[in-house]
């Protein structure tokens, strides 16, 4: 069964460093998302991406965050200057169409020290 | 309270019993989806129910949706130890499909 794949599974970074989290969405999907889950808390929406542009973003997704689809398969989340509070599990997700099932990857654990 | 609130927050049952988990939400929705998350792992999609549907089945799972009460329930029949996980409901309100998650229910199934 097709799946969303994410790398790395776990990354430890120094505060202030840049981090890029990578995702390969399901191949024929058109909508892409990033969510995050701080340990012990609910899953929070960060950003949605469709037709090569951001379609919606949350208040969390401030200027230090950016997303890119550099080629036909990858979808990346960049955090420019990491803060301690960015420590969380980051999930990439995709769906074929808006209003359809959204499939999530296994997540990337980010620990900022 | 917030969109997608589940209850109970924790549920412990014996293997073989049925588990019922509830979710309430505040605003009108397009779809409601249930997900399972094993500790430290990804979100596994279980079932999607649309606002014009009242009930859906998938294997041992049964989901109901009552839009008049803004609530949904997930029933797992004949539970197994492997069903031990956190369960989340998530709603979307339109074509953009941004999901709003609840805090989740921790289900423990004792062998």
PDB file of C-alpha atoms in Angstrom:
ATOM      1  CA  UNK A   1       0.000   0.000   0.000  1.00  0.00           C
ATOM      2  CA  UNK A   2       1.376   3.456  -0.877  1.00  0.00           C
ATOM      3  CA  UNK A   3       2.604   5.440   2.082  1.00  0.00           C
ATOM      4  CA  UNK A   4       4.004   8.802   3.059  1.00  0.00           C
ATOM      5  CA  UNK A   5       7.664   8.524   3.952  1.00  0.00           C
ATOM      6  CA  UNK A   6       9.614  10.940   6.102  1.00  0.00           C
ATOM      7  CA  UNK A   7      13.292  11.490   6.853  1.00  0.00           C
ATOM      8  CA  UNK A   8      15.005  11.746   9.218  1.00  0.00           C
ATOM      9  CA  UNK A   9      13.107   9.737  11.793  1.00  0.00           C
ATOM     10  CA  UNK A  10      14.921  11.585  14.561  1.00  0.00           C
ATOM     11  CA  UNK A  11      17.117  14.674  14.577  1.00  0.00           C
ATOM     12  CA  UNK A  12      18.871  16.467  17.398  1.00  0.00           C
ATOM     13  CA  UNK A  13      19.937  20.015  16.667  1.00  0.00           C
ATOM     14  CA  UNK A  14      21.431  22.950  18.477  1.00  0.00           C
ATOM     15  CA  UNK A  15      19.214  25.943  19.174  1.00  0.00           C
ATOM     16  CA  UNK A  16      19.558  28.478  16.378  1.00  0.00           C
ATOM     17  CA  UNK A  17      20.462  25.931  13.742  1.00  0.00           C
ATOM     18  CA  UNK A  18      18.500  25.367  10.557  1.00  0.00           C
ATOM     19  CA  UNK A  19      16.658  22.091  10.085  1.00  0.00           C
ATOM     20  CA  UNK A  20      15.129  20.572   6.967  1.00  0.00           C
ATOM     21  CA  UNK A  21      12.614  17.780   7.336  1.00  0.00           C
ATOM     22  CA  UNK A  22      11.887  15.797   4.225  1.00  0.00           C
ATOM     23  CA  UNK A  23       8.812  13.997   3.015  1.00  0.00           C
ATOM     24  CA  UNK A  24       7.806  11.959   0.024  1.00  0.00           C
ATOM     25  CA  UNK A  25       4.008  12.114  -0.232  1.00  0.00           C
ATOM     26  CA  UNK A  26       1.944   9.427  -1.915  1.00  0.00           C
ATOM     27  CA  UNK A  27       2.749   9.740  -5.590  1.00  0.00           C
ATOM     28  CA  UNK A  28      -0.569  10.781  -7.148  1.00  0.00           C
ATOM     29  CA  UNK A  29      -1.664  12.995  -4.272  1.00  0.00           C
ATOM     30  CA  UNK A  30      -2.220  16.694  -4.831  1.00  0.00           C
ATOM     31  CA  UNK A  31      -2.553  18.140  -1.320  1.00  0.00           C
ATOM     32  CA  UNK A  32       0.336  18.161   1.128  1.00  0.00           C
ATOM     33  CA  UNK A  33       0.453  19.091   4.783  1.00  0.00           C
ATOM     34  CA  UNK A  34       2.718  19.486   7.760  1.00  0.00           C
ATOM     35  CA  UNK A  35       1.471  18.956  11.296  1.00  0.00           C
ATOM     36  CA  UNK A  36       3.322  18.802  14.566  1.00  0.00           C
ATOM     37  CA  UNK A  37       2.742  17.156  17.937  1.00  0.00           C
ATOM     38  CA  UNK A  38       4.547  18.397  21.000  1.00  0.00           C
ATOM     39  CA  UNK A  39       5.089  15.532  23.432  1.00  0.00           C
ATOM     40  CA  UNK A  40       1.876  14.716  25.263  1.00  0.00           C
ATOM     41  CA  UNK A  41      -0.188  17.275  23.363  1.00  0.00           C
ATOM     42  CA  UNK A  42      -2.602  17.225  20.467  1.00  0.00           C
ATOM     43  CA  UNK A  43      -1.641  17.188  16.821  1.00  0.00           C
ATOM     44  CA  UNK A  44      -1.551  20.738  15.428  1.00  0.00           C
ATOM     45  CA  UNK A  45      -1.892  21.911  11.844  1.00  0.00           C
ATOM     46  CA  UNK A  46       1.026  23.904  10.460  1.00  0.00           C
ATOM     47  CA  UNK A  47       0.521  24.349   6.738  1.00  0.00           C
ATOM     48  CA  UNK A  48      -1.212  23.012   3.659  1.00  0.00           C
ATOM     49  CA  UNK A  49       0.207  23.140   0.149  1.00  0.00           C
ATOM     50  CA  UNK A  50      -1.559  22.735  -3.164  1.00  0.00           C
ATOM     51  CA  UNK A  51      -0.694  23.593  -6.741  1.00  0.00           C
ATOM     52  CA  UNK A  52       2.816  24.667  -5.735  1.00  0.00           C
ATOM     53  CA  UNK A  53       1.759  27.203  -3.196  1.00  0.00           C
ATOM     54  CA  UNK A  54       0.682  27.466   0.423  1.00  0.00           C
ATOM     55  CA  UNK A  55      -3.100  27.264   0.628  1.00  0.00           C
ATOM     56  CA  UNK A  56      -3.408  27.764   4.370  1.00  0.00           C
ATOM     57  CA  UNK A  57      -1.124  28.184   7.344  1.00  0.00           C
ATOM     58  CA  UNK A  58      -1.613  28.372  11.077  1.00  0.00           C
ATOM     59  CA  UNK A  59      -0.357  30.965  13.541  1.00  0.00           C
ATOM     60  CA  UNK A  60       2.416  28.547  14.467  1.00  0.00           C
ATOM     61  CA  UNK A  61       3.785  28.729  10.917  1.00  0.00           C
ATOM     62  CA  UNK A  62       5.620  32.005  11.303  1.00  0.00           C
ATOM     63  CA  UNK A  63       8.510  33.471   9.297  1.00  0.00           C
ATOM     64  CA  UNK A  64      10.987  30.918  10.592  1.00  0.00           C
ATOM     65  CA  UNK A  65       9.109  28.144   8.789  1.00  0.00           C
ATOM     66  CA  UNK A  66       8.990  27.516   5.071  1.00  0.00           C
ATOM     67  CA  UNK A  67       7.889  24.706   2.787  1.00  0.00           C
ATOM     68  CA  UNK A  68       9.062  23.711  -0.625  1.00  0.00           C
ATOM     69  CA  UNK A  69       8.341  21.141  -3.269  1.00  0.00           C
ATOM     70  CA  UNK A  70      11.684  21.169  -5.017  1.00  0.00           C
ATOM     71  CA  UNK A  71      10.849  18.403  -7.478  1.00  0.00           C
ATOM     72  CA  UNK A  72       7.977  16.137  -8.381  1.00  0.00           C
ATOM     73  CA  UNK A  73       8.288  13.893  -5.356  1.00  0.00           C
ATOM     74  CA  UNK A  74       9.734  15.661  -2.313  1.00  0.00           C
ATOM     75  CA  UNK A  75       8.038  18.061   0.080  1.00  0.00           C
ATOM     76  CA  UNK A  76      10.214  19.753   2.678  1.00  0.00           C
ATOM     77  CA  UNK A  77       9.722  21.756   5.856  1.00  0.00           C
ATOM     78  CA  UNK A  78      12.515  24.130   6.791  1.00  0.00           C
ATOM     79  CA  UNK A  79      12.890  25.694  10.208  1.00  0.00           C
ATOM     80  CA  UNK A  80      15.357  28.534   9.836  1.00  0.00           C
ATOM     81  CA  UNK A  81      16.522  29.148  13.377  1.00  0.00           C
ATOM     82  CA  UNK A  82      15.308  26.479  15.747  1.00  0.00           C
ATOM     83  CA  UNK A  83      14.095  27.249  19.259  1.00  0.00           C
ATOM     84  CA  UNK A  84      13.718  24.908  22.211  1.00  0.00           C
ATOM     85  CA  UNK A  85       9.939  25.041  21.816  1.00  0.00           C
ATOM     86  CA  UNK A  86      10.221  23.660  18.272  1.00  0.00           C
ATOM     87  CA  UNK A  87      10.998  20.265  19.804  1.00  0.00           C
ATOM     88  CA  UNK A  88       8.168  18.048  18.603  1.00  0.00           C
ATOM     89  CA  UNK A  89       7.172  15.248  16.263  1.00  0.00           C
ATOM     90  CA  UNK A  90       6.590  16.675  12.802  1.00  0.00           C
ATOM     91  CA  UNK A  91       4.192  14.807  10.551  1.00  0.00           C
ATOM     92  CA  UNK A  92       3.922  15.115   6.821  1.00  0.00           C
ATOM     93  CA  UNK A  93       0.618  14.147   5.254  1.00  0.00           C
ATOM     94  CA  UNK A  94      -0.987  14.024   1.848  1.00  0.00           C
ATOM     95  CA  UNK A  95      -4.371  13.534   0.258  1.00  0.00           C
ATOM     96  CA  UNK A  96      -5.512  12.882  -3.264  1.00  0.00           C
ATOM     97  CA  UNK A  97      -8.102  15.627  -3.246  1.00  0.00           C
ATOM     98  CA  UNK A  98      -9.402  18.155  -0.782  1.00  0.00           C
ATOM     99  CA  UNK A  99     -12.001  16.585   1.448  1.00  0.00           C
ATOM    100  CA  UNK A 100     -10.529  13.110   1.107  1.00  0.00           C
ATOM    101  CA  UNK A 101      -8.693  10.841   3.483  1.00  0.00           C
ATOM    102  CA  UNK A 102      -5.441  12.355   4.704  1.00  0.00           C
ATOM    103  CA  UNK A 103      -2.565   9.918   5.088  1.00  0.00           C
ATOM    104  CA  UNK A 104       0.223  10.616   7.529  1.00  0.00           C
ATOM    105  CA  UNK A 105       3.855   9.589   7.609  1.00  0.00           C
ATOM    106  CA  UNK A 106       5.633   8.066  10.598  1.00  0.00           C
ATOM    107  CA  UNK A 107       6.899  11.453  11.679  1.00  0.00           C
ATOM    108  CA  UNK A 108      10.245  13.104  12.332  1.00  0.00           C
ATOM    109  CA  UNK A 109      11.204  13.633  15.942  1.00  0.00           C
ATOM    110  CA  UNK A 110      12.987  16.949  16.316  1.00  0.00           C
ATOM    111  CA  UNK A 111      14.843  17.640  19.538  1.00  0.00           C
ATOM    112  CA  UNK A 112      16.301  21.115  19.953  1.00  0.00           C
ATOM    113  CA  UNK A 113      18.977  21.394  22.648  1.00  0.00           C
TER     114      UNK A 113
ATOM    115  CA  UNK B   1     -13.508  23.582  24.791  1.00  0.00           C
ATOM    116  CA  UNK B   2     -12.092  22.967  21.333  1.00  0.00           C
ATOM    117  CA  UNK B   3     -13.019  21.298  18.084  1.00  0.00           C
ATOM    118  CA  UNK B   4     -12.650  17.541  18.282  1.00  0.00           C
ATOM    119  CA  UNK B   5     -12.796  16.709  21.982  1.00  0.00           C
ATOM    120  CA  UNK B   6     -12.743  13.013  22.764  1.00  0.00           C
ATOM    121  CA  UNK B   7     -13.979  11.242  25.835  1.00  0.00           C
ATOM    122  CA  UNK B   8     -13.127   9.405  27.893  1.00  0.00           C
ATOM    123  CA  UNK B   9      -9.515  10.533  28.023  1.00  0.00           C
ATOM    124  CA  UNK B  10      -8.400   7.067  29.024  1.00  0.00           C
ATOM    125  CA  UNK B  11     -10.090   3.708  28.741  1.00  0.00           C
ATOM    126  CA  UNK B  12      -8.928   0.353  30.056  1.00  0.00           C
ATOM    127  CA  UNK B  13     -10.739  -2.822  29.040  1.00  0.00           C
ATOM    128  CA  UNK B  14     -10.235  -6.565  28.935  1.00  0.00           C
ATOM    129  CA  UNK B  15      -9.367  -8.290  25.684  1.00  0.00           C
ATOM    130  CA  UNK B  16     -12.537  -9.392  23.935  1.00  0.00           C
ATOM    131  CA  UNK B  17     -14.635  -6.525  25.260  1.00  0.00           C
ATOM    132  CA  UNK B  18     -15.926  -3.698  23.122  1.00  0.00           C
ATOM    133  CA  UNK B  19     -14.426  -0.210  23.347  1.00  0.00           C
ATOM    134  CA  UNK B  20     -16.508   2.886  22.705  1.00  0.00           C
ATOM    135  CA  UNK B  21     -14.860   6.249  22.299  1.00  0.00           C
ATOM    136  CA  UNK B  22     -16.671   9.522  21.752  1.00  0.00           C
ATOM    137  CA  UNK B  23     -15.768  12.756  20.048  1.00  0.00           C
ATOM    138  CA  UNK B  24     -17.565  16.089  20.124  1.00  0.00           C
ATOM    139  CA  UNK B  25     -16.921  19.125  18.019  1.00  0.00           C
ATOM    140  CA  UNK B  26     -18.099  22.720  17.886  1.00  0.00           C
ATOM    141  CA  UNK B  27     -18.437  23.928  14.310  1.00  0.00           C
ATOM    142  CA  UNK B  28     -20.086  22.438  11.244  1.00  0.00           C
ATOM    143  CA  UNK B  29     -17.887  19.916   9.523  1.00  0.00           C
ATOM    144  CA  UNK B  30     -17.283  18.431   6.114  1.00  0.00           C
ATOM    145  CA  UNK B  31     -15.688  15.172   7.244  1.00  0.00           C
ATOM    146  CA  UNK B  32     -14.680  13.498  10.453  1.00  0.00           C
ATOM    147  CA  UNK B  33     -11.755  11.076  10.507  1.00  0.00           C
ATOM    148  CA  UNK B  34     -10.519   8.722  13.198  1.00  0.00           C
ATOM    149  CA  UNK B  35      -6.830   7.925  13.588  1.00  0.00           C
ATOM    150  CA  UNK B  36      -4.812   5.561  15.745  1.00  0.00           C
ATOM    151  CA  UNK B  37      -1.370   6.318  17.091  1.00  0.00           C
ATOM    152  CA  UNK B  38       0.861   3.783  18.755  1.00  0.00           C
ATOM    153  CA  UNK B  39       3.278   5.305  21.236  1.00  0.00           C
ATOM    154  CA  UNK B  40       5.805   7.509  19.471  1.00  0.00           C
ATOM    155  CA  UNK B  41       4.651   6.412  16.047  1.00  0.00           C
ATOM    156  CA  UNK B  42       2.750   7.891  13.131  1.00  0.00           C
ATOM    157  CA  UNK B  43      -0.959   8.440  12.706  1.00  0.00           C
ATOM    158  CA  UNK B  44      -2.737   5.538  11.080  1.00  0.00           C
ATOM    159  CA  UNK B  45      -5.960   6.399   9.318  1.00  0.00           C
ATOM    160  CA  UNK B  46      -8.886   4.250  10.450  1.00  0.00           C
ATOM    161  CA  UNK B  47     -12.019   5.613   8.888  1.00  0.00           C
ATOM    162  CA  UNK B  48     -13.522   8.736   7.322  1.00  0.00           C
ATOM    163  CA  UNK B  49     -17.177   9.604   7.688  1.00  0.00           C
ATOM    164  CA  UNK B  50     -18.744  12.431   5.728  1.00  0.00           C
ATOM    165  CA  UNK B  51     -21.222  14.903   7.147  1.00  0.00           C
ATOM    166  CA  UNK B  52     -24.079  13.352   5.158  1.00  0.00           C
ATOM    167  CA  UNK B  53     -23.341   9.852   6.496  1.00  0.00           C
ATOM    168  CA  UNK B  54     -24.590   8.462   9.770  1.00  0.00           C
ATOM    169  CA  UNK B  55     -22.681   5.224  10.154  1.00  0.00           C
ATOM    170  CA  UNK B  56     -19.723   3.417   8.602  1.00  0.00           C
ATOM    171  CA  UNK B  57     -18.129   0.072   9.211  1.00  0.00           C
ATOM    172  CA  UNK B  58     -14.648  -1.210   8.563  1.00  0.00           C
ATOM    173  CA  UNK B  59     -13.809  -4.639   9.916  1.00  0.00           C
ATOM    174  CA  UNK B  60     -14.148  -4.476  13.709  1.00  0.00           C
ATOM    175  CA  UNK B  61     -14.653  -0.710  13.611  1.00  0.00           C
ATOM    176  CA  UNK B  62     -17.982   1.062  13.602  1.00  0.00           C
ATOM    177  CA  UNK B  63     -18.212   4.830  13.442  1.00  0.00           C
ATOM    178  CA  UNK B  64     -21.341   6.878  13.901  1.00  0.00           C
ATOM    179  CA  UNK B  65     -21.880  10.550  13.275  1.00  0.00           C
ATOM    180  CA  UNK B  66     -24.657  12.703  14.690  1.00  0.00           C
ATOM    181  CA  UNK B  67     -24.387  16.155  13.165  1.00  0.00           C
ATOM    182  CA  UNK B  68     -27.327  17.456  15.193  1.00  0.00           C
ATOM    183  CA  UNK B  69     -25.397  16.713  18.381  1.00  0.00           C
ATOM    184  CA  UNK B  70     -22.010  17.445  16.787  1.00  0.00           C
ATOM    185  CA  UNK B  71     -20.662  14.148  17.974  1.00  0.00           C
ATOM    186  CA  UNK B  72     -19.167  10.925  16.713  1.00  0.00           C
ATOM    187  CA  UNK B  73     -18.393   7.592  18.273  1.00  0.00           C
ATOM    188  CA  UNK B  74     -15.854   4.916  17.428  1.00  0.00           C
ATOM    189  CA  UNK B  75     -16.685   1.376  18.473  1.00  0.00           C
ATOM    190  CA  UNK B  76     -14.039  -1.324  18.390  1.00  0.00           C
ATOM    191  CA  UNK B  77     -15.596  -4.732  18.799  1.00  0.00           C
ATOM    192  CA  UNK B  78     -13.871  -7.789  20.241  1.00  0.00           C
ATOM    193  CA  UNK B  79     -10.824  -5.780  21.253  1.00  0.00           C
ATOM    194  CA  UNK B  80      -7.325  -7.202  21.122  1.00  0.00           C
ATOM    195  CA  UNK B  81      -4.167  -6.307  23.008  1.00  0.00           C
ATOM    196  CA  UNK B  82      -2.829  -4.929  19.707  1.00  0.00           C
ATOM    197  CA  UNK B  83      -5.595  -2.291  19.757  1.00  0.00           C
ATOM    198  CA  UNK B  84      -3.769  -0.609  22.649  1.00  0.00           C
ATOM    199  CA  UNK B  85      -3.005   2.872  21.321  1.00  0.00           C
ATOM    200  CA  UNK B  86      -4.173   6.479  21.353  1.00  0.00           C
ATOM    201  CA  UNK B  87      -7.185   7.280  19.227  1.00  0.00           C
ATOM    202  CA  UNK B  88      -7.891  10.710  17.769  1.00  0.00           C
ATOM    203  CA  UNK B  89     -10.826  12.216  15.980  1.00  0.00           C
ATOM    204  CA  UNK B  90     -10.103  14.982  13.510  1.00  0.00           C
ATOM    205  CA  UNK B  91     -12.503  17.224  11.645  1.00  0.00           C
ATOM    206  CA  UNK B  92     -12.284  19.367   8.565  1.00  0.00           C
ATOM    207  CA  UNK B  93     -14.620  22.108   7.469  1.00  0.00           C
ATOM    208  CA  UNK B  94     -14.092  22.336   3.750  1.00  0.00           C
ATOM    209  CA  UNK B  95     -12.221  21.480   0.602  1.00  0.00           C
ATOM    210  CA  UNK B  96      -8.869  22.555   1.981  1.00  0.00           C
ATOM    211  CA  UNK B  97      -9.168  19.650   4.414  1.00  0.00           C
ATOM    212  CA  UNK B  98      -7.098  21.169   7.210  1.00  0.00           C
ATOM    213  CA  UNK B  99      -7.683  18.786  10.104  1.00  0.00           C
ATOM    214  CA  UNK B 100      -8.374  19.889  13.654  1.00  0.00           C
ATOM    215  CA  UNK B 101      -7.510  17.147  16.127  1.00  0.00           C
ATOM    216  CA  UNK B 102      -8.809  16.348  19.565  1.00  0.00           C
ATOM    217  CA  UNK B 103      -6.541  15.511  22.480  1.00  0.00           C
ATOM    218  CA  UNK B 104      -6.996  11.807  21.995  1.00  0.00           C
ATOM    219  CA  UNK B 105      -8.124   8.815  24.001  1.00  0.00           C
ATOM    220  CA  UNK B 106      -5.627   6.353  25.423  1.00  0.00           C
ATOM    221  CA  UNK B 107      -7.007   2.841  25.083  1.00  0.00           C
ATOM    222  CA  UNK B 108      -5.421   0.010  27.023  1.00  0.00           C
ATOM    223  CA  UNK B 109      -6.547  -3.523  26.252  1.00  0.00           C
ATOM    224  CA  UNK B 110      -5.485  -6.000  28.926  1.00  0.00           C
ATOM    225  CA  UNK B 111      -4.659  -9.502  27.678  1.00  0.00           C
TER     226      UNK B 111
END
